[in-house]
Short mmCIF file of C-alpha atoms in Angstrom, two decimals:
data_model
loop_
_atom_site.label_atom_id
_atom_site.label_comp_id
_atom_site.label_asym_id
_atom_site.label_seq_id
_atom_site.Cartn_x
_atom_site.Cartn_y
_atom_site.Cartn_z
CA MET A 250 -21.59 8.84 20.11
CA GLU A 251 -24.38 11.23 21.00
CA ALA A 252 -27.43 9.90 22.83
CA GLN A 253 -29.69 10.88 19.96
CA GLN A 254 -27.51 8.98 17.48
CA GLN A 255 -27.45 5.94 19.78
CA GLN A 256 -31.21 5.86 19.89
CA ALA A 257 -31.52 6.27 16.14
CA ILE A 258 -29.02 3.45 15.57
CA ALA A 259 -30.88 1.10 17.93
CA GLN A 260 -34.10 1.90 16.09
CA PHE A 261 -32.33 1.27 12.76
CA PHE A 262 -31.26 -2.22 13.88
CA ALA A 263 -34.77 -3.05 15.10
CA GLU A 264 -36.25 -2.02 11.74
CA LYS A 265 -33.67 -3.88 9.65
CA THR A 266 -33.88 -7.15 11.62
CA GLY A 267 -37.55 -7.08 12.54
CA ALA A 268 -36.60 -7.31 16.22
CA ASP A 269 -39.19 -6.40 18.85
CA SER A 270 -36.60 -4.18 20.44
CA ALA A 271 -32.93 -3.34 20.08
CA GLN A 272 -30.48 -2.03 22.61
CA LEU A 273 -27.08 -0.56 21.86
CA VAL A 274 -24.87 -2.20 24.51
CA SER A 275 -21.62 -0.52 23.52
CA ALA A 276 -20.24 1.79 20.84
CA ASN A 277 -16.49 2.35 20.58
CA LEU A 278 -14.73 4.47 18.00
CA LEU A 279 -11.88 2.52 16.39
CA SER A 280 -8.60 4.34 15.81
CA GLY A 281 -7.04 5.33 12.53
CA GLY A 282 -9.59 6.78 10.16
CA ALA A 283 -9.09 10.29 8.84
CA ILE A 284 -11.50 9.80 5.98
CA GLN A 285 -13.81 7.19 7.42
CA GLU A 286 -15.01 6.56 10.93
CA ASN A 287 -15.40 3.02 12.21
CA TRP A 288 -17.54 2.28 15.26
CA LEU A 289 -17.43 -1.11 16.94
CA LEU A 290 -20.99 -1.78 18.03
CA SER A 291 -22.52 -4.43 20.22
CA VAL A 292 -26.28 -4.62 19.83
CA GLU A 293 -28.73 -6.77 21.78
CA LEU A 294 -31.66 -7.77 19.58
CA ASN A 295 -34.88 -9.26 20.92
CA GLY A 296 -36.37 -11.45 18.21
CA GLY A 297 -36.11 -10.85 14.49
CA SER A 298 -33.62 -12.19 11.94
CA HIS A 299 -30.53 -11.61 14.12
CA ALA A 300 -31.87 -12.37 17.60
CA GLY A 301 -29.26 -12.20 20.36
CA GLN A 302 -26.05 -10.22 20.53
CA LEU A 303 -24.76 -8.81 17.25
CA ASP A 304 -21.18 -7.50 17.11
CA CYS A 305 -20.64 -5.32 14.08
CA VAL A 306 -18.84 -2.31 12.67
CA LEU A 307 -20.58 0.85 11.57
CA ARG A 308 -18.55 2.62 8.92
CA SER A 309 -19.38 6.22 8.07
CA ASP A 310 -17.70 9.22 6.55
CA ALA A 311 -15.70 11.12 9.18
CA ALA A 312 -17.33 14.27 10.55
CA SER A 313 -14.85 16.39 8.57
CA ALA A 314 -14.90 14.16 5.52
CA VAL A 315 -12.80 15.05 2.52
CA SER A 316 -13.77 13.53 -0.80
CA ALA A 317 -12.90 9.84 -0.83
CA SER A 318 -12.39 7.45 -3.71
CA HIS A 319 -15.56 5.45 -3.08
CA SER A 320 -18.66 6.55 -1.19
CA ARG A 321 -20.04 4.40 1.63
CA ALA A 322 -22.85 3.20 -0.65
CA GLN A 323 -20.29 2.20 -3.29
CA GLU A 324 -18.10 0.44 -0.75
CA PHE A 325 -21.16 -1.44 0.48
CA ALA A 326 -21.94 -2.53 -3.09
CA LEU A 327 -18.36 -3.79 -3.51
CA LEU A 328 -18.53 -5.77 -0.28
CA GLN A 329 -21.86 -7.26 -1.34
CA ALA A 330 -20.49 -8.25 -4.73
CA ALA A 331 -17.40 -9.86 -3.18
CA PHE A 332 -19.43 -11.57 -0.45
CA ALA A 333 -21.85 -12.97 -3.05
CA VAL A 334 -19.05 -14.81 -4.90
CA GLY A 335 -17.64 -16.25 -1.68
CA VAL A 336 -14.78 -13.89 -0.91
CA THR A 337 -14.12 -13.77 2.85
CA VAL A 338 -15.08 -10.20 3.70
CA PRO A 339 -16.84 -8.74 6.73
CA GLU A 340 -20.46 -9.65 5.90
CA PRO A 341 -22.15 -6.48 4.65
CA LEU A 342 -25.39 -6.13 6.59
CA TRP A 343 -27.26 -2.90 5.92
CA LEU A 344 -26.80 0.43 4.23
CA GLY A 345 -28.02 3.39 6.26
CA SER A 346 -28.96 6.89 5.28
CA LYS A 347 -27.99 10.32 6.51
CA THR A 348 -31.30 10.74 8.30
CA VAL A 349 -30.31 8.07 10.84
CA PHE A 350 -26.71 9.00 11.72
CA GLY A 351 -26.20 12.44 10.20
CA ARG A 352 -23.83 10.93 7.63
CA ALA A 353 -24.01 8.08 5.15
CA PHE A 354 -22.99 4.74 6.66
CA PHE A 355 -23.21 0.99 6.41
CA VAL A 356 -23.05 -1.84 8.89
CA MET A 357 -20.94 -4.97 8.49
CA ARG A 358 -20.38 -7.93 10.75
CA LYS A 359 -17.30 -7.67 12.96
CA ALA A 360 -14.35 -9.81 11.84
CA ALA A 361 -12.01 -11.26 14.45
CA GLY A 362 -8.22 -11.36 14.38
CA THR A 363 -5.32 -9.13 13.49
CA ALA A 364 -4.20 -7.46 10.26
CA ALA A 365 -0.71 -6.33 11.35
CA GLY A 366 1.54 -7.50 8.52
CA TYR A 367 4.83 -7.65 10.41
CA ARG A 368 3.19 -9.89 13.04
CA ILE A 369 1.41 -12.16 10.58
CA VAL A 370 4.60 -13.00 8.65
CA LYS A 371 6.58 -13.84 11.81
CA ASP A 372 4.13 -15.28 14.32
CA VAL A 373 3.64 -19.01 13.76
CA GLY A 374 0.53 -18.83 15.94
CA LEU A 375 -1.23 -16.53 13.47
CA GLY A 376 -3.01 -17.53 10.29
CA GLY A 377 -2.74 -21.29 10.76
CA ASP A 378 -0.61 -23.21 8.26
CA LYS A 379 0.92 -20.39 6.20
CA GLU A 380 1.23 -22.42 2.98
CA LYS A 381 -2.47 -23.17 3.23
CA LEU A 382 -3.12 -19.50 3.93
CA ALA A 383 -1.25 -18.55 0.73
CA GLU A 384 -3.26 -21.13 -1.20
CA ARG A 385 -6.47 -19.79 0.28
CA MET A 386 -5.47 -16.27 -0.81
CA GLY A 387 -5.20 -17.55 -4.36
CA GLU A 388 -8.64 -19.15 -4.22
CA GLU A 389 -10.20 -16.02 -2.76
CA MET A 390 -8.60 -13.78 -5.37
CA ALA A 391 -9.81 -16.00 -8.21
CA ARG A 392 -13.34 -15.82 -6.81
CA LEU A 393 -13.23 -12.04 -6.78
CA HIS A 394 -11.92 -12.08 -10.34
CA SER A 395 -14.98 -14.03 -11.49
CA ILE A 396 -16.79 -10.67 -11.33
CA LYS A 397 -16.68 -9.02 -14.74
CA PRO A 398 -18.15 -5.91 -16.33
CA PRO A 399 -20.77 -4.82 -17.14
CA ARG A 400 -22.41 -4.84 -13.72
CA ALA A 401 -25.29 -2.51 -12.97
CA ASP A 402 -24.55 -2.67 -9.22
CA LEU A 403 -20.94 -1.60 -9.83
CA ASP A 404 -21.56 0.95 -12.58
CA PHE A 405 -19.73 3.59 -10.53
CA LEU A 406 -16.44 1.85 -11.38
CA LYS A 407 -14.99 3.44 -14.50
CA LEU A 408 -13.82 1.18 -17.30
CA PRO A 409 -10.20 2.00 -18.18
CA ALA A 410 -9.95 3.92 -21.45
CA GLN A 411 -6.96 1.81 -22.55
CA ALA A 412 -5.22 -1.39 -21.45
CA PRO A 413 -4.93 -1.21 -17.63
CA ALA A 414 -1.10 -1.32 -17.81
CA LEU A 415 -0.97 1.71 -20.13
CA GLN A 416 -3.67 3.45 -18.14
CA SER A 417 -1.37 3.21 -15.11
CA VAL A 418 1.58 4.57 -17.11
CA SER A 419 -0.51 7.67 -17.96
CA GLU A 420 -1.62 8.10 -14.35
CA PHE A 421 1.90 7.74 -12.92
CA ARG A 422 3.26 10.30 -15.38
CA HIS A 423 0.39 12.63 -14.72
CA PHE A 424 1.29 12.62 -11.03
CA LEU A 425 5.01 13.15 -11.63
CA ASP A 426 4.30 16.01 -14.03
CA GLN A 427 2.61 18.07 -11.33
CA HIS A 428 5.06 17.04 -8.60
CA HIS A 429 7.80 19.53 -7.63
CA THR A 430 10.70 17.07 -7.85
CA ALA A 431 11.82 14.78 -10.67
CA PHE A 432 12.38 11.06 -10.03
CA PRO A 433 14.58 9.75 -12.87
CA ALA A 434 14.71 6.16 -11.57
CA LEU A 435 10.91 6.06 -11.34
CA GLU A 436 10.75 7.50 -14.85
CA TRP A 437 13.06 4.70 -15.96
CA ALA A 438 10.74 2.07 -14.50
CA ILE A 439 7.65 3.73 -15.98
CA ARG A 440 9.36 3.78 -19.39
CA TRP A 441 9.95 0.02 -18.94
CA LEU A 442 6.26 -0.46 -18.04
CA GLU A 443 5.31 1.42 -21.20
CA LYS A 444 7.59 -0.60 -23.46
CA ASN A 445 6.61 -3.95 -21.97
CA ALA A 446 2.91 -3.34 -21.37
CA PRO A 447 0.85 -6.49 -21.88
CA ALA A 448 -2.57 -6.53 -23.46
CA THR A 449 -5.31 -7.44 -20.99
CA ALA A 450 -7.55 -10.11 -22.47
CA GLU A 451 -10.29 -9.65 -19.94
CA LEU A 452 -11.14 -7.02 -17.35
CA VAL A 453 -12.10 -8.34 -13.93
CA LEU A 454 -12.92 -6.81 -10.58
CA CYS A 455 -9.62 -6.30 -8.77
CA HIS A 456 -9.19 -5.29 -5.15
CA ARG A 457 -6.02 -3.33 -6.00
CA ASP A 458 -4.70 -3.26 -2.43
CA TRP A 459 -4.78 -6.97 -1.59
CA ARG A 460 -1.55 -7.51 0.34
CA THR A 461 -0.36 -8.70 3.71
CA GLY A 462 -1.45 -6.01 6.15
CA ASN A 463 -4.85 -5.62 4.51
CA TYR A 464 -6.43 -8.90 5.54
CA MET A 465 -7.21 -10.28 8.98
CA VAL A 466 -6.29 -13.68 10.33
CA ASP A 467 -6.92 -15.49 13.59
CA ALA A 468 -5.08 -18.56 14.91
CA HIS A 469 -6.69 -20.77 12.26
CA GLY A 470 -6.60 -18.74 9.07
CA LEU A 471 -8.18 -15.93 7.09
CA THR A 472 -11.10 -14.06 8.66
CA ALA A 473 -11.55 -11.05 6.37
CA VAL A 474 -10.14 -9.22 3.36
CA LEU A 475 -10.25 -5.51 4.16
CA ASP A 476 -9.72 -2.08 2.58
CA TRP A 477 -11.76 -2.10 -0.60
CA GLU A 478 -11.42 1.59 -1.41
CA PHE A 479 -9.10 1.09 -4.41
CA ALA A 480 -11.17 -1.67 -6.07
CA GLY A 481 -11.69 -1.36 -9.81
CA TRP A 482 -11.70 -3.07 -13.21
CA SER A 483 -8.23 -4.24 -14.11
CA ASP A 484 -6.04 -7.15 -15.18
CA ARG A 485 -6.32 -10.16 -12.87
CA LEU A 486 -2.52 -10.15 -12.54
CA ASP A 487 -2.69 -6.65 -11.03
CA ASP A 488 -3.80 -8.28 -7.74
CA ILE A 489 -1.39 -11.22 -8.04
CA GLY A 490 1.58 -8.91 -8.68
CA TRP A 491 0.65 -6.56 -5.84
CA PHE A 492 0.36 -9.49 -3.42
CA CYS A 493 3.70 -11.04 -4.45
CA ALA A 494 5.75 -7.86 -4.86
CA ARG A 495 8.97 -7.94 -2.83
CA CYS A 496 8.04 -4.65 -1.15
CA TRP A 497 5.01 -6.28 0.49
CA ARG A 498 6.75 -9.27 2.05
CA PHE A 499 7.51 -7.54 5.35
CA GLY A 500 11.14 -8.66 5.27
CA GLN A 501 10.35 -12.35 4.60
CA PHE A 502 11.78 -12.14 1.09
CA ASP A 503 12.02 -15.88 0.49
CA LYS A 504 8.27 -16.23 0.94
CA GLU A 505 7.24 -14.77 -2.35
CA ALA A 506 3.51 -14.83 -1.69
CA GLY A 507 3.11 -11.83 0.60
CA GLY A 508 5.81 -12.95 3.03
CA ILE A 509 3.58 -15.80 4.20
CA GLY A 510 4.09 -18.65 1.75
CA SER A 511 5.32 -19.91 -1.57
CA ARG A 512 4.30 -18.51 -4.89
CA ALA A 513 3.42 -22.05 -5.96
CA ALA A 514 0.83 -22.30 -3.19
CA LEU A 515 -0.79 -19.00 -4.16
CA TYR A 516 -0.92 -19.96 -7.84
CA ARG A 517 -2.20 -23.46 -7.02
CA GLY A 518 -5.14 -22.02 -5.08
CA TYR A 519 -5.82 -19.46 -7.80
CA GLU A 520 -5.68 -21.93 -10.66
CA ARG A 521 -7.94 -24.39 -8.86
CA VAL A 522 -10.77 -21.84 -8.86
CA TYR A 523 -9.85 -20.11 -12.14
CA GLY A 524 -9.60 -23.42 -13.99
CA LYS A 525 -6.72 -22.20 -16.16
CA PRO A 526 -2.98 -21.71 -15.62
CA LEU A 527 -1.73 -18.24 -14.75
CA ASP A 528 0.77 -16.63 -17.10
CA ALA A 529 3.69 -16.66 -14.65
CA ASP A 530 5.95 -14.54 -16.88
CA ALA A 531 3.32 -11.84 -17.06
CA VAL A 532 3.08 -11.73 -13.25
CA PHE A 533 6.60 -10.26 -13.16
CA TYR A 534 5.40 -7.25 -15.14
CA TRP A 535 2.75 -6.57 -12.50
CA GLU A 536 5.32 -6.85 -9.71
CA VAL A 537 7.32 -4.08 -11.37
CA HIS A 538 4.04 -2.19 -11.68
CA ALA A 539 3.39 -2.77 -7.96
CA HIS A 540 6.72 -1.21 -6.97
CA VAL A 541 6.08 1.87 -9.11
CA ARG A 542 2.56 2.23 -7.81
CA TRP A 543 3.66 1.93 -4.18
CA ALA A 544 6.46 4.45 -4.80
CA ILE A 545 3.95 6.95 -6.23
CA ILE A 546 1.58 6.40 -3.28
CA ALA A 547 4.53 6.80 -0.87
CA LEU A 548 5.41 10.12 -2.54
CA GLN A 549 1.79 11.23 -2.21
CA GLN A 550 1.72 10.27 1.46
CA GLY A 551 5.05 11.97 2.11
CA GLU A 552 3.78 15.08 0.37
CA ARG A 553 0.91 15.36 2.85
CA HIS A 554 3.61 16.01 5.46
CA VAL A 555 6.07 17.93 3.27
CA SER A 556 3.36 20.36 2.15
CA GLY A 557 2.56 21.19 5.78
CA ARG A 558 -1.05 20.07 5.40
CA GLU A 559 -0.74 17.13 7.75
CA PRO A 560 2.43 17.02 9.89
CA SER A 561 3.09 13.36 10.71
CA LEU A 562 6.25 11.39 11.44
CA GLU A 563 4.81 8.29 9.80
CA LEU A 564 3.96 10.17 6.59
CA ALA A 565 7.38 11.88 6.64
CA LEU A 566 9.19 8.53 6.87
CA THR A 567 7.04 7.03 4.12
CA ALA A 568 8.74 9.41 1.67
CA HIS A 569 12.06 7.81 2.60
CA ILE A 570 10.87 4.38 1.40
CA VAL A 571 10.98 5.66 -2.19
CA PRO A 572 14.75 5.24 -2.82
CA GLU A 573 14.77 1.53 -1.92
CA LEU A 574 11.73 0.95 -4.12
CA GLU A 575 13.57 2.68 -6.96
CA LEU A 576 16.68 0.57 -6.46
CA GLU A 577 14.62 -2.62 -6.61
CA LEU A 578 12.94 -1.28 -9.76
CA LEU A 579 16.32 -0.69 -11.39
CA ARG A 580 17.38 -4.23 -10.50
CA MET A 581 14.11 -5.70 -11.82
CA THR A 582 14.37 -3.83 -15.11
CA GLY A 583 17.95 -4.93 -15.76
CA VAL A 584 19.94 -1.88 -14.69
CA GLN A 585 23.12 -2.83 -12.91
CA HIS A 586 26.22 -1.11 -11.74
CA ALA A 587 28.72 -1.44 -14.58
CA MET B 268 34.19 27.01 14.75
CA ARG B 269 31.34 24.87 16.06
CA GLU B 270 31.44 22.87 19.27
CA ASN B 271 32.19 19.20 19.26
CA PRO B 272 30.49 16.76 19.24
CA THR B 273 28.94 17.50 15.87
CA GLY B 274 25.25 17.33 15.07
CA ALA B 275 25.66 13.88 13.55
CA GLU B 276 27.52 12.64 16.62
CA LEU B 277 24.84 14.06 18.93
CA LEU B 278 22.13 12.32 16.95
CA ALA B 279 24.07 9.05 17.12
CA ILE B 280 24.40 9.06 20.91
CA ALA B 281 20.85 10.35 21.43
CA ARG B 282 19.57 7.55 19.24
CA GLU B 283 21.46 4.99 21.29
CA VAL B 284 19.89 6.26 24.54
CA LEU B 285 16.46 6.14 22.91
CA ARG B 286 16.87 2.60 21.65
CA LYS B 287 18.71 1.00 24.52
CA GLU B 288 17.35 2.82 27.56
CA LEU B 289 13.97 4.35 26.76
CA LEU B 290 12.45 1.93 24.26
CA PRO B 291 12.28 -1.06 26.66
CA LEU B 292 10.44 1.07 29.22
CA LEU B 293 7.72 2.25 26.85
CA PRO B 294 4.27 0.65 26.73
CA LYS B 295 3.85 -1.62 23.72
CA ASP B 296 1.57 0.74 21.82
CA LYS B 297 4.21 3.51 21.96
CA GLN B 298 7.23 1.44 20.92
CA TYR B 299 6.50 1.86 17.24
CA ASP B 300 6.60 5.65 17.68
CA ALA B 301 10.01 5.37 19.35
CA LEU B 302 11.30 3.20 16.50
CA MET B 303 10.06 5.76 13.99
CA ILE B 304 11.85 8.53 15.92
CA ALA B 305 15.08 6.49 15.94
CA ASN B 306 14.69 5.89 12.21
CA ALA B 307 14.17 9.61 11.51
CA MET B 308 17.20 10.52 13.64
CA GLY B 309 19.28 7.96 11.75
CA ILE B 310 18.37 9.46 8.38
CA ALA B 311 19.22 12.97 9.61
CA GLU B 312 22.49 11.69 11.07
CA ARG B 313 23.55 10.05 7.80
CA GLN B 314 22.62 13.13 5.78
CA LEU B 315 24.81 15.26 8.07
CA GLN B 316 27.68 12.78 7.85
CA THR B 317 27.48 12.62 4.08
CA GLY B 318 27.38 16.35 3.56
CA ASP B 319 27.05 17.94 0.12
CA ALA B 320 29.91 16.19 -1.68
CA PRO B 321 27.81 13.42 -3.31
CA ALA B 322 25.24 15.96 -4.50
CA ARG B 323 28.00 18.06 -6.10
CA ALA B 324 29.49 15.00 -7.76
CA GLU B 325 26.04 13.96 -8.98
CA ALA B 326 25.45 17.40 -10.51
CA ALA B 327 28.84 17.28 -12.25
CA GLU B 328 28.20 13.81 -13.68
CA LEU B 329 24.71 14.77 -14.83
CA ALA B 330 26.04 17.91 -16.48
CA ALA B 331 28.59 15.81 -18.37
CA LEU B 332 26.01 13.21 -19.40
CA LEU B 333 23.43 15.77 -20.53
CA ARG B 334 26.07 18.19 -21.90
CA GLN B 335 24.45 21.14 -20.17
CA GLN B 336 24.80 23.22 -17.04
CA GLY B 337 22.28 23.81 -14.30
CA ASP B 338 21.47 23.11 -10.68
CA LEU B 339 20.92 19.54 -9.51
CA ALA B 340 17.12 19.80 -9.50
CA SER B 341 16.90 21.03 -13.09
CA LEU B 342 19.51 18.52 -14.29
CA ASN B 343 17.46 15.75 -12.69
CA GLN B 344 14.41 17.12 -14.45
CA ARG B 345 16.23 16.95 -17.80
CA LEU B 346 17.37 13.39 -17.13
CA ALA B 347 13.80 12.37 -16.25
CA GLN B 348 12.49 13.96 -19.47
CA GLY B 349 15.15 12.21 -21.53
CA ILE B 350 14.38 8.85 -19.94
CA ARG B 351 10.67 9.28 -20.65
CA ALA B 352 11.41 10.11 -24.28
CA GLY B 353 13.48 6.93 -24.60
CA ALA B 354 16.76 8.80 -25.12
CA PHE B 355 18.58 6.59 -22.59
CA ASP B 356 16.98 3.23 -23.37
CA HIS B 357 20.34 1.80 -24.47
CA ASP B 358 22.72 4.20 -22.75
CA LEU B 359 24.76 2.15 -20.27
CA THR B 360 26.59 5.23 -18.94
CA ALA B 361 23.29 6.82 -18.00
CA GLN B 362 22.04 3.59 -16.45
CA ASP B 363 25.19 3.18 -14.40
CA LEU B 364 24.85 6.75 -13.13
CA LEU B 365 21.18 6.16 -12.29
CA TRP B 366 22.16 3.09 -10.30
CA ARG B 367 24.86 4.90 -8.31
CA ILE B 368 22.67 7.94 -7.60
CA THR B 369 19.95 5.66 -6.30
CA VAL B 370 22.35 3.62 -4.16
CA GLN B 371 23.55 6.87 -2.57
CA ARG B 372 19.96 7.85 -1.69
CA VAL B 373 19.26 4.39 -0.23
CA ARG B 374 22.47 4.67 1.81
CA GLU B 375 20.94 7.69 3.56
CA SER B 376 17.29 6.66 3.72
CA ALA B 377 17.41 2.88 4.31
CA PRO B 378 21.00 1.54 4.44
CA ARG B 379 19.99 -1.94 5.57
CA ALA B 380 18.08 -2.40 2.33
CA LEU B 381 21.43 -2.25 0.50
CA ASP B 382 22.50 -5.66 1.83
CA ALA B 383 20.40 -7.36 -0.83
CA TYR B 384 22.27 -5.53 -3.62
CA THR B 385 25.90 -5.95 -2.63
CA GLY B 386 28.09 -7.62 -5.22
CA LYS B 387 26.31 -5.75 -8.00
#
C-alpha cells in the first residue's frame, strides 16, 4: 500500500472512531481476489469508540476492476442487514469513499478461523461439535430469511419477474443458448426444473452461496458467513438446497448438511427460529436446482480458461466437474440405465 | 509408426513420479497445485486411452434416435433442443442413451465419482 494511502486510511479510522490519533501498524494484501482486493489491517487507535488495537479487513475493488455483481456499497448494505438480524458475519464497520483510497471500499472486523471446506468436513478439531454446527447453520439461515422485501436499504436487489424457480430456468437456458456447446443432460435437468417448479409463497433475502467452504470456523464453531456477492430475493429453500446438495458435501456424502452434520440438525435449528416446519419434499427440488446452478457456474468458470482470457489450471479442471454433476442430476430426476 | 511407450503410457508413469516422489517433497501450499496437475494428466491419459470409438458410437446412436445425419456437435444440439421442447419426456430409449453418454464422460473426467452409481 502506498504511503499516501496509508496516511489517508489512518486518518479515516481516526475520523470514524473519534480517536485522538490512529496509526496503521500493518497492512497485508490477502491472496485470491481478481475482482476485489482484501487488505488485512492492524490499526492502533488512541481513544475514541474503538480504543486499542483493531484488526480488520479493508475490502475494495481491485485496481483493474471489472464490473462485479454487487458494488462495495451494496455489499456493505447486505452485511449490515445480515448483521442487524443476528447473522454471524464479519461486523461491517465503515463505508469509505474513493477520495480516501482511490477506490470505493468498506471496512469490516477481521474474523478468525478457516474456511477450507475439505478441512472443515474432516478435521474433528475444527468447528466444534459438528451436529451443533449444522444446527447453528439452520438458525443463522432462518435469521437471514427474516429479511423480506421491500427494503429501502436493499433496493438495488431486483425482485424476480416470476417465481424464483422459473426465473432460474430462464437464466440457465439463456446461458446455454449463447454457449458454443450443447449439454443435453443439463437440458434434461432444466426441463425437470421447469415441469416441477414450485410456487414461492414468500420472497426472502437469500445468500445464494451459503455452503461449506464459504463460512469460517475456529475450534469452537462458526465465526463468519462469507461471500455475499450472490445475495438476492429468492425462495428460502434456495439456501437450504444449496447447503445440502450432494455436490457441496466435500466427499462426506452421508452428512447431508454440507458434509458436516445431519439434515435433521440443520432443519431443527432452522425451524426453531422460523417457527414453522420446512417443506422437506420441496427441499429436494432446490437440491436439483443447486446441481444445475453449480454446473452452469462451472461451465462459466471453465470458459474463462477455454476462451483464452484467463489461462488457469484450476479453471480448466472446473469444467471437468460438469459430467459428474450431470450424472447426479440424471439420477435425481429418475433417469436410469435400462 | 510412433514410438512406444504411447502418450497415455507416458502420462501414466509421469503421473506416478509426480504423486509418489515429488508431491511429498513439496511445501504444503504447493501440494494442491501438484494434485491438480496429476488430475489434469489423468484426464488427458484416459482421453488418449479411450480414443474416438465412443464418440463415433455416440454419433451413430444419436443419428438413429433423431433419425437424421450430422456431426456429433450438431446431433447433440438437436437432442438438447428436443429435450427442452419436451419431445423426450417419456422416451426411455433417449434417457438410456443420455445416461450412457454421461457415464462415458464421467469415466474420463472423474472416474472415482462413478463408484456411487455402480449397479445402476
